[in-house]
Amino acid sequence: MRTRTLGSTGPAVSMLGLGAMGMSGAYGEADRAESIATVHAALEAGVTLIDTGDFYGAGHNELLLAEALRGRARDSYALSVKFGMLLRPGGGFGGNDARPEAVKNFLTHSLTRLGTDHVDIYRPARLDPAVPIEETVGAIKELVEAGYVRHIGLSEVDAATIRRAHAVHPISDLQIEYSVISRAVEADVLPTLRELGIGLTAYGVLGRGLISGHWTAGRTAGPGDSRGFGPRFASGNVEHNLALVAELRRVAEAKGCTVAQLVIAWVAAQGEDVLPLVGARTRERLAEALPAAELHLTADDLAAIEKAVPPGAARGDRYPAAFMANLGVGN
Ligand SMILES: NC(=O)c1ccc[n+]([C@@H]2O[C@H](COP(=O)([O-])OP(=O)(O)OC[C@H]3O[C@@H](n4cnc5c(N)ncnc54)[C@H](OP(=O)(O)O)[C@@H]3O)[C@@H](O)[C@H]2O)c1
């Protein structure tokens, strides 16, 4: 697989990354053996960027990855790890903690669970409103100097925060939702990243499955599946959004690819500095996603996609209201 470099200071990694969140319950129950087989299949296909968070399944995801990656040369893959989201027993989130002392504590737990001596990219999952970003990045900078972290990333912050963080230490990449139905980054964030030489790692490229071509109006999210709370999946919105997918399917069929491949390739086509993550949790989904790395979209293809799904066409926020408040950009 071809590679892309995350910003002017980040690592060169495969042009598609594997997001492991769905392997630890975010979308309902996941099969452990299948999850591990999916990680192995991704590595064998040349995927070298794996994204996780210490709060995915309250540590489950890091332990799963440690098992999946055991025995592999540590420099053959890069681990991107998010921290800071606070969990509550019984489920739910309790805010963020990105104080310097918390950063070091979180990393200690992550290194232990992952069974490694360093993380390739370490990033706060969200801005902690009580802690200036300079203090959080300053703490990670100390971890870089000590050799425990290779690069510093950000997640879901606005352009002003990116500038402040980058002034403390070079930022490799911003992880943020970016897809044909979530284009808010294009206004201020993406130009700022480009000005500063910071990469963009896109998540939600498949709209969490909504624009994958596999979601149907009658499908209900099972127990524990966060899509059950997703405004874009809610009755009244999902029908509208799936009508957009029907338009995308027409474009995909004309191109000879699947809808999932089309929307992944659309994100990849936004620039060499944009790297799509795909949240496959089964080998079957992964096998569908990977050929998108080879799918070249022409100017006519991009125009047809734009016509099928103009900016702002999706109905519903990308997160429930309580979570929208802590994002750097809107929809
Ligand atoms: N920084 C942040 O705030 C943030 C937030 C969310 C996620 N992330 C990261 O980004 C990664 C990807 O995001 P995501 O999982 O939310 O969104 P996604 O990649 O848009 O959606 C993944 C889901 O789409 C469905 N799907 C259908 N066809 C697929 C295909 N061919 N390939 C892959 N998936 C397909 C799968 O659900 P079914 O298995 O049910 O079909 C899968 O779980 C996460 O794993 C996580 O590492 C970061």
Short mmCIF file of C-alpha atoms and ligand atoms in Angstrom, two decimals:
data_model
loop_
_atom_site.label_atom_id
_atom_site.label_comp_id
_atom_site.label_asym_id
_atom_site.label_seq_id
_atom_site.Cartn_x
_atom_site.Cartn_y
_atom_site.Cartn_z
CA MET A 1 0.00 0.00 0.00
CA ARG A 2 1.18 3.51 -0.76
CA THR A 3 2.17 5.71 2.14
CA ARG A 4 1.39 9.23 3.23
CA THR A 5 3.33 11.37 5.68
CA LEU A 6 1.43 12.91 8.56
CA GLY A 7 2.29 16.58 8.30
CA SER A 8 5.82 17.87 7.90
CA THR A 9 7.04 16.22 11.13
CA GLY A 10 4.93 13.07 11.47
CA PRO A 11 5.59 9.48 10.42
CA ALA A 12 5.13 8.01 6.94
CA VAL A 13 2.33 5.44 7.26
CA SER A 14 -0.03 3.53 4.97
CA MET A 15 -2.47 5.82 3.18
CA LEU A 16 -5.37 4.05 4.92
CA GLY A 17 -5.28 3.54 8.67
CA LEU A 18 -7.21 1.00 10.74
CA GLY A 19 -9.42 2.43 13.49
CA ALA A 20 -9.93 -0.17 16.21
CA MET A 21 -12.71 1.49 18.24
CA GLY A 22 -15.47 -0.76 16.91
CA MET A 23 -13.57 -3.81 18.16
CA SER A 24 -14.31 -2.81 21.76
CA GLY A 25 -18.04 -2.33 21.89
CA ALA A 26 -18.63 1.13 20.39
CA TYR A 27 -20.91 -0.44 17.80
CA GLY A 28 -22.25 -3.24 19.98
CA GLU A 29 -20.64 -6.56 20.66
CA ALA A 30 -17.56 -7.42 18.59
CA ASP A 31 -16.06 -10.87 18.09
CA ARG A 32 -12.59 -10.99 19.69
CA ALA A 33 -11.11 -13.61 17.37
CA GLU A 34 -12.51 -11.82 14.31
CA SER A 35 -11.16 -8.48 15.58
CA ILE A 36 -7.66 -9.94 15.95
CA ALA A 37 -7.91 -11.60 12.53
CA THR A 38 -8.93 -8.21 11.10
CA VAL A 39 -5.85 -6.51 12.58
CA HIS A 40 -3.67 -9.29 11.13
CA ALA A 41 -5.32 -8.98 7.71
CA ALA A 42 -4.77 -5.23 7.75
CA LEU A 43 -1.09 -5.61 8.59
CA GLU A 44 -0.66 -8.24 5.90
CA ALA A 45 -2.25 -5.86 3.38
CA GLY A 46 0.29 -3.19 4.27
CA VAL A 47 -1.68 -1.09 6.78
CA THR A 48 0.84 0.42 9.19
CA LEU A 49 -1.27 2.94 11.15
CA ILE A 50 -3.52 1.66 13.91
CA ASP A 51 -5.67 4.05 15.89
CA THR A 52 -6.96 3.41 19.40
CA GLY A 53 -7.95 5.22 22.58
CA ASP A 54 -7.33 4.24 26.19
CA PHE A 55 -11.05 4.65 26.88
CA TYR A 56 -12.19 2.34 24.05
CA GLY A 57 -13.79 -0.42 26.07
CA ALA A 58 -12.03 1.02 29.18
CA GLY A 59 -8.68 -0.42 28.17
CA HIS A 60 -10.10 -3.43 26.31
CA ASN A 61 -8.98 -2.03 22.95
CA GLU A 62 -5.35 -1.59 23.96
CA LEU A 63 -5.21 -5.08 25.47
CA LEU A 64 -6.77 -6.49 22.30
CA LEU A 65 -4.21 -4.71 20.13
CA ALA A 66 -1.36 -5.90 22.36
CA GLU A 67 -2.51 -9.46 21.73
CA ALA A 68 -2.98 -8.90 18.00
CA LEU A 69 0.43 -7.24 17.61
CA ARG A 70 2.43 -9.63 19.79
CA GLY A 71 5.54 -10.87 18.03
CA ARG A 72 5.48 -8.23 15.28
CA ALA A 73 8.47 -5.93 14.87
CA ARG A 74 7.58 -2.76 16.77
CA ASP A 75 8.79 -0.52 13.95
CA SER A 76 6.56 -2.28 11.40
CA TYR A 77 3.43 -0.39 12.56
CA ALA A 78 2.58 2.95 14.18
CA LEU A 79 0.21 3.26 17.13
CA SER A 80 -1.95 6.38 17.46
CA VAL A 81 -3.44 6.60 20.96
CA LYS A 82 -6.03 9.02 22.35
CA PHE A 83 -6.39 9.76 26.05
CA GLY A 84 -8.32 11.96 28.43
CA MET A 85 -11.93 10.82 28.17
CA LEU A 86 -13.26 9.95 31.62
CA LEU A 87 -15.54 6.96 32.02
CA ARG A 88 -18.24 6.09 34.53
CA PRO A 89 -19.02 2.67 35.92
CA GLY A 90 -22.07 1.27 34.19
CA GLY A 91 -21.33 3.24 31.03
CA GLY A 92 -21.20 6.82 29.84
CA PHE A 93 -18.61 9.58 29.74
CA GLY A 94 -17.73 11.93 32.58
CA GLY A 95 -15.83 14.70 30.81
CA ASN A 96 -12.12 15.02 30.02
CA ASP A 97 -8.93 15.25 32.00
CA ALA A 98 -5.90 16.62 30.16
CA ARG A 99 -3.96 18.02 33.13
CA PRO A 100 -0.19 17.40 32.83
CA GLU A 101 -0.15 14.93 35.73
CA ALA A 102 -3.12 13.08 34.22
CA VAL A 103 -1.40 12.89 30.81
CA LYS A 104 1.57 11.07 32.34
CA ASN A 105 -0.69 8.75 34.32
CA PHE A 106 -2.77 7.88 31.24
CA LEU A 107 0.35 7.15 29.19
CA THR A 108 1.77 4.88 31.88
CA HIS A 109 -1.38 2.76 31.78
CA SER A 110 -1.44 2.73 27.97
CA LEU A 111 2.19 1.61 27.64
CA THR A 112 1.52 -1.20 30.10
CA ARG A 113 -1.68 -2.36 28.40
CA LEU A 114 -0.15 -2.13 24.93
CA GLY A 115 3.01 -3.90 26.09
CA THR A 116 5.25 -1.34 24.43
CA ASP A 117 7.85 1.24 25.45
CA HIS A 118 6.51 4.02 23.26
CA VAL A 119 3.46 5.37 21.47
CA ASP A 120 3.96 6.74 17.95
CA ILE A 121 1.32 9.48 18.11
CA TYR A 122 -0.26 10.54 21.41
CA ARG A 123 -3.21 12.92 21.48
CA PRO A 124 -5.89 14.27 23.81
CA ALA A 125 -9.24 12.93 22.58
CA ARG A 126 -10.96 16.24 23.33
CA LEU A 127 -10.01 19.64 24.64
CA ASP A 128 -10.21 19.77 28.45
CA PRO A 129 -11.96 23.14 28.94
CA ALA A 130 -10.28 23.53 32.35
CA VAL A 131 -6.72 23.12 31.04
CA PRO A 132 -4.95 25.39 28.55
CA ILE A 133 -3.85 23.33 25.52
CA GLU A 134 -0.30 24.63 26.08
CA GLU A 135 -0.14 22.74 29.37
CA THR A 136 -1.41 19.50 27.87
CA VAL A 137 0.92 19.65 24.87
CA GLY A 138 3.77 20.74 27.16
CA ALA A 139 3.30 17.56 29.19
CA ILE A 140 3.31 15.39 26.06
CA LYS A 141 6.43 17.25 24.89
CA GLU A 142 8.19 16.07 28.06
CA LEU A 143 7.13 12.52 27.21
CA VAL A 144 8.57 12.98 23.71
CA GLU A 145 11.85 14.16 25.21
CA ALA A 146 11.87 11.13 27.52
CA GLY A 147 11.34 8.80 24.53
CA TYR A 148 7.88 7.48 25.47
CA VAL A 149 6.07 9.34 22.67
CA ARG A 150 7.28 9.94 19.10
CA HIS A 151 4.78 12.52 17.81
CA ILE A 152 2.04 14.75 19.21
CA GLY A 153 -1.42 14.80 17.65
CA LEU A 154 -4.70 16.55 18.35
CA SER A 155 -8.32 15.51 18.02
CA GLU A 156 -11.50 17.50 17.37
CA VAL A 157 -10.19 21.00 18.14
CA ASP A 158 -10.65 24.31 16.36
CA ALA A 159 -8.14 26.30 14.30
CA ALA A 160 -7.13 28.60 17.18
CA THR A 161 -6.34 25.64 19.43
CA ILE A 162 -4.28 24.04 16.66
CA ARG A 163 -2.15 27.20 16.43
CA ARG A 164 -1.63 27.39 20.19
CA ALA A 165 -0.68 23.72 20.42
CA HIS A 166 1.68 23.88 17.45
CA ALA A 167 3.52 26.82 19.03
CA VAL A 168 4.48 24.57 21.96
CA HIS A 169 5.60 21.55 19.92
CA PRO A 170 5.16 20.56 16.25
CA ILE A 171 1.87 18.72 15.78
CA SER A 172 1.94 15.76 13.39
CA ASP A 173 -1.78 15.47 12.67
CA LEU A 174 -5.26 16.43 13.71
CA GLN A 175 -7.77 13.61 13.95
CA ILE A 176 -11.24 14.85 13.10
CA GLU A 177 -14.43 13.68 11.46
CA TYR A 178 -14.28 14.26 7.71
CA SER A 179 -16.47 12.62 5.12
CA VAL A 180 -18.68 13.50 2.22
CA ILE A 181 -21.43 14.19 4.80
CA SER A 182 -19.21 15.97 7.41
CA ARG A 183 -17.31 18.82 5.80
CA ALA A 184 -17.09 21.47 8.52
CA VAL A 185 -13.29 21.08 8.61
CA GLU A 186 -13.01 22.63 5.17
CA ALA A 187 -13.81 26.18 6.35
CA ASP A 188 -11.03 27.05 8.83
CA VAL A 189 -9.41 23.89 10.12
CA LEU A 190 -8.04 22.41 6.91
CA PRO A 191 -6.52 25.69 5.66
CA THR A 192 -4.88 26.17 9.07
CA LEU A 193 -3.46 22.64 9.01
CA ARG A 194 -2.06 23.27 5.53
CA GLU A 195 -0.54 26.58 6.54
CA LEU A 196 1.21 24.94 9.50
CA GLY A 197 2.23 21.68 7.78
CA ILE A 198 0.00 19.44 9.91
CA GLY A 199 -1.68 16.32 8.54
CA LEU A 200 -5.36 15.39 8.87
CA THR A 201 -6.37 11.92 9.98
CA ALA A 202 -10.01 11.56 9.01
CA TYR A 203 -12.44 9.42 10.97
CA GLY A 204 -16.10 8.70 10.37
CA VAL A 205 -15.21 8.43 6.70
CA LEU A 206 -18.06 5.92 6.35
CA GLY A 207 -20.29 8.00 8.61
CA ARG A 208 -19.97 5.16 11.17
CA GLY A 209 -21.56 2.87 8.60
CA LEU A 210 -24.40 5.23 7.61
CA ILE A 211 -22.89 6.01 4.19
CA SER A 212 -21.20 2.62 3.73
CA GLY A 213 -23.97 1.26 1.55
CA HIS A 214 -24.73 -1.41 4.15
CA TRP A 215 -27.04 0.54 6.46
CA THR A 216 -30.80 0.28 5.91
CA ALA A 217 -33.70 2.30 7.30
CA GLY A 218 -35.12 -0.75 9.05
CA ARG A 219 -31.84 -1.59 10.81
CA THR A 220 -31.82 -0.73 14.50
CA ALA A 221 -28.64 -0.39 16.51
CA GLY A 222 -28.25 -3.32 18.90
CA PRO A 223 -27.45 -3.14 22.64
CA GLY A 224 -24.41 -0.94 23.33
CA ASP A 225 -24.24 0.32 19.74
CA SER A 226 -23.61 4.08 20.00
CA ARG A 227 -25.29 4.57 16.64
CA GLY A 228 -28.56 4.16 18.54
CA PHE A 229 -27.93 7.70 19.87
CA GLY A 230 -26.58 9.16 16.62
CA PRO A 231 -28.85 11.95 15.34
CA ARG A 232 -28.10 11.02 11.73
CA PHE A 233 -29.34 7.49 12.38
CA ALA A 234 -32.51 8.69 14.10
CA SER A 235 -35.86 7.99 12.54
CA GLY A 236 -36.86 11.00 10.44
CA ASN A 237 -33.23 11.73 9.56
CA VAL A 238 -32.00 8.32 8.50
CA GLU A 239 -34.47 8.09 5.60
CA HIS A 240 -33.24 11.42 4.20
CA ASN A 241 -29.60 10.40 4.67
CA LEU A 242 -30.11 7.03 3.01
CA ALA A 243 -31.63 8.82 0.01
CA LEU A 244 -28.23 10.53 -0.32
CA VAL A 245 -26.58 7.12 -0.18
CA ALA A 246 -28.87 5.97 -3.01
CA GLU A 247 -27.46 8.84 -5.08
CA LEU A 248 -23.92 7.82 -4.15
CA ARG A 249 -24.72 4.25 -5.17
CA ARG A 250 -25.54 5.46 -8.66
CA VAL A 251 -22.11 7.13 -8.88
CA ALA A 252 -20.40 4.04 -7.44
CA GLU A 253 -22.10 1.70 -9.88
CA ALA A 254 -21.05 3.86 -12.81
CA LYS A 255 -17.49 3.78 -11.45
CA GLY A 256 -17.59 0.01 -10.87
CA CYS A 257 -16.96 0.21 -7.13
CA THR A 258 -18.97 -0.06 -3.94
CA VAL A 259 -20.40 2.89 -2.02
CA ALA A 260 -17.93 2.28 0.84
CA GLN A 261 -14.99 2.36 -1.58
CA LEU A 262 -16.30 5.54 -3.20
CA VAL A 263 -16.64 7.48 0.06
CA ILE A 264 -13.24 6.35 1.36
CA ALA A 265 -11.62 7.32 -1.95
CA TRP A 266 -13.39 10.70 -1.78
CA VAL A 267 -11.66 11.50 1.51
CA ALA A 268 -8.32 10.23 0.22
CA ALA A 269 -8.75 12.50 -2.83
CA GLN A 270 -8.97 15.63 -0.67
CA GLY A 271 -5.19 15.84 -0.52
CA GLU A 272 -1.96 13.96 0.12
CA ASP A 273 -2.12 15.44 3.62
CA VAL A 274 -5.44 13.72 4.40
CA LEU A 275 -5.36 10.15 5.64
CA PRO A 276 -8.61 8.19 6.02
CA LEU A 277 -9.08 5.81 8.95
CA VAL A 278 -11.48 2.95 8.35
CA GLY A 279 -13.24 1.43 11.33
CA ALA A 280 -13.50 -2.14 10.02
CA ARG A 281 -14.05 -4.75 12.72
CA THR A 282 -14.35 -7.74 10.44
CA ARG A 283 -12.16 -9.10 7.65
CA GLU A 284 -15.09 -8.85 5.26
CA ARG A 285 -15.53 -5.10 5.83
CA LEU A 286 -11.77 -4.57 5.69
CA ALA A 287 -11.50 -6.46 2.39
CA GLU A 288 -14.11 -4.14 0.94
CA ALA A 289 -12.39 -1.00 2.26
CA LEU A 290 -8.79 -1.64 1.22
CA PRO A 291 -9.19 -1.40 -2.60
CA ALA A 292 -10.29 2.21 -2.03
CA ALA A 293 -6.59 3.01 -1.66
CA GLU A 294 -6.15 2.19 -5.35
CA LEU A 295 -9.34 3.87 -6.55
CA HIS A 296 -8.55 7.01 -8.52
CA LEU A 297 -11.39 9.51 -8.69
CA THR A 298 -11.35 11.84 -11.68
CA ALA A 299 -12.54 15.44 -11.61
CA ASP A 300 -15.81 14.19 -13.16
CA ASP A 301 -16.20 11.55 -10.44
CA LEU A 302 -15.62 14.15 -7.73
CA ALA A 303 -18.15 16.48 -9.34
CA ALA A 304 -20.71 13.64 -9.52
CA ILE A 305 -20.18 12.89 -5.81
CA GLU A 306 -20.50 16.59 -4.98
CA LYS A 307 -23.75 16.72 -6.94
CA ALA A 308 -25.09 13.60 -5.21
CA VAL A 309 -24.22 14.93 -1.75
CA PRO A 310 -23.66 18.70 -1.67
CA PRO A 311 -22.05 20.17 1.47
CA GLY A 312 -24.53 20.25 4.33
CA ALA A 313 -26.87 17.75 2.68
CA ALA A 314 -27.00 15.31 5.60
CA ARG A 315 -29.75 15.68 8.17
CA GLY A 316 -28.91 15.57 11.88
CA ASP A 317 -25.83 16.49 13.90
CA ARG A 318 -22.84 14.18 13.78
CA TYR A 319 -23.01 13.68 17.57
CA PRO A 320 -25.75 13.88 20.22
CA ALA A 321 -26.18 17.44 21.60
CA ALA A 322 -24.14 16.88 24.79
CA PHE A 323 -21.11 15.83 22.72
CA MET A 324 -21.45 18.55 20.07
CA ALA A 325 -20.58 21.13 22.73
CA ASN A 326 -17.00 19.85 23.02
CA LEU A 327 -16.08 19.70 19.33
CA GLY A 328 -13.86 22.18 17.51
CA VAL A 329 -16.12 22.33 14.47
CA GLY A 330 -19.77 21.65 13.65
CA ASN A 331 -21.13 19.24 11.10
N1 LIG B 1 -10.83 11.31 17.30
C1 LIG B 1 -12.09 11.00 17.51
O1 LIG B 1 -12.83 11.75 18.15
C2 LIG B 1 -12.65 9.72 16.95
C3 LIG B 1 -14.02 9.48 17.02
C4 LIG B 1 -14.49 8.31 16.49
C5 LIG B 1 -13.63 7.40 15.89
N2 LIG B 1 -12.30 7.64 15.84
C6 LIG B 1 -11.38 6.67 15.24
O2 LIG B 1 -11.68 6.52 13.87
C7 LIG B 1 -11.92 5.15 13.56
C8 LIG B 1 -12.97 5.05 12.46
O3 LIG B 1 -14.14 5.71 12.86
P1 LIG B 1 -15.55 5.01 12.98
O4 LIG B 1 -15.38 3.55 13.21
O5 LIG B 1 -16.36 5.77 13.94
O6 LIG B 1 -16.22 5.31 11.61
P2 LIG B 1 -16.29 4.67 10.16
O7 LIG B 1 -15.00 4.16 9.72
O8 LIG B 1 -16.98 5.74 9.40
O9 LIG B 1 -17.36 3.50 10.33
C9 LIG B 1 -16.99 2.21 10.66
C10 LIG B 1 -18.22 1.31 10.62
O10 LIG B 1 -18.78 1.34 9.32
C11 LIG B 1 -19.33 0.07 8.99
N3 LIG B 1 -18.83 -0.36 7.67
C12 LIG B 1 -19.59 -0.74 6.63
N4 LIG B 1 -18.85 -1.07 5.57
C13 LIG B 1 -17.56 -0.91 5.94
C14 LIG B 1 -16.34 -1.13 5.27
N5 LIG B 1 -16.27 -1.57 4.02
N6 LIG B 1 -15.20 -0.90 5.94
C15 LIG B 1 -15.23 -0.45 7.21
N7 LIG B 1 -16.39 -0.23 7.92
C16 LIG B 1 -17.55 -0.48 7.27
C17 LIG B 1 -18.87 -0.89 10.08
O11 LIG B 1 -19.98 -1.16 10.91
P3 LIG B 1 -20.62 -2.63 10.90
O12 LIG B 1 -19.50 -3.53 11.34
O13 LIG B 1 -21.74 -2.54 11.87
O14 LIG B 1 -21.04 -2.86 9.47
C18 LIG B 1 -17.83 -0.13 10.86
O15 LIG B 1 -17.85 -0.45 12.23
C19 LIG B 1 -12.33 4.54 14.89
O16 LIG B 1 -12.11 3.15 14.93
C20 LIG B 1 -11.44 5.29 15.85
O17 LIG B 1 -10.15 4.70 15.86
C21 LIG B 1 -11.81 8.81 16.36
#
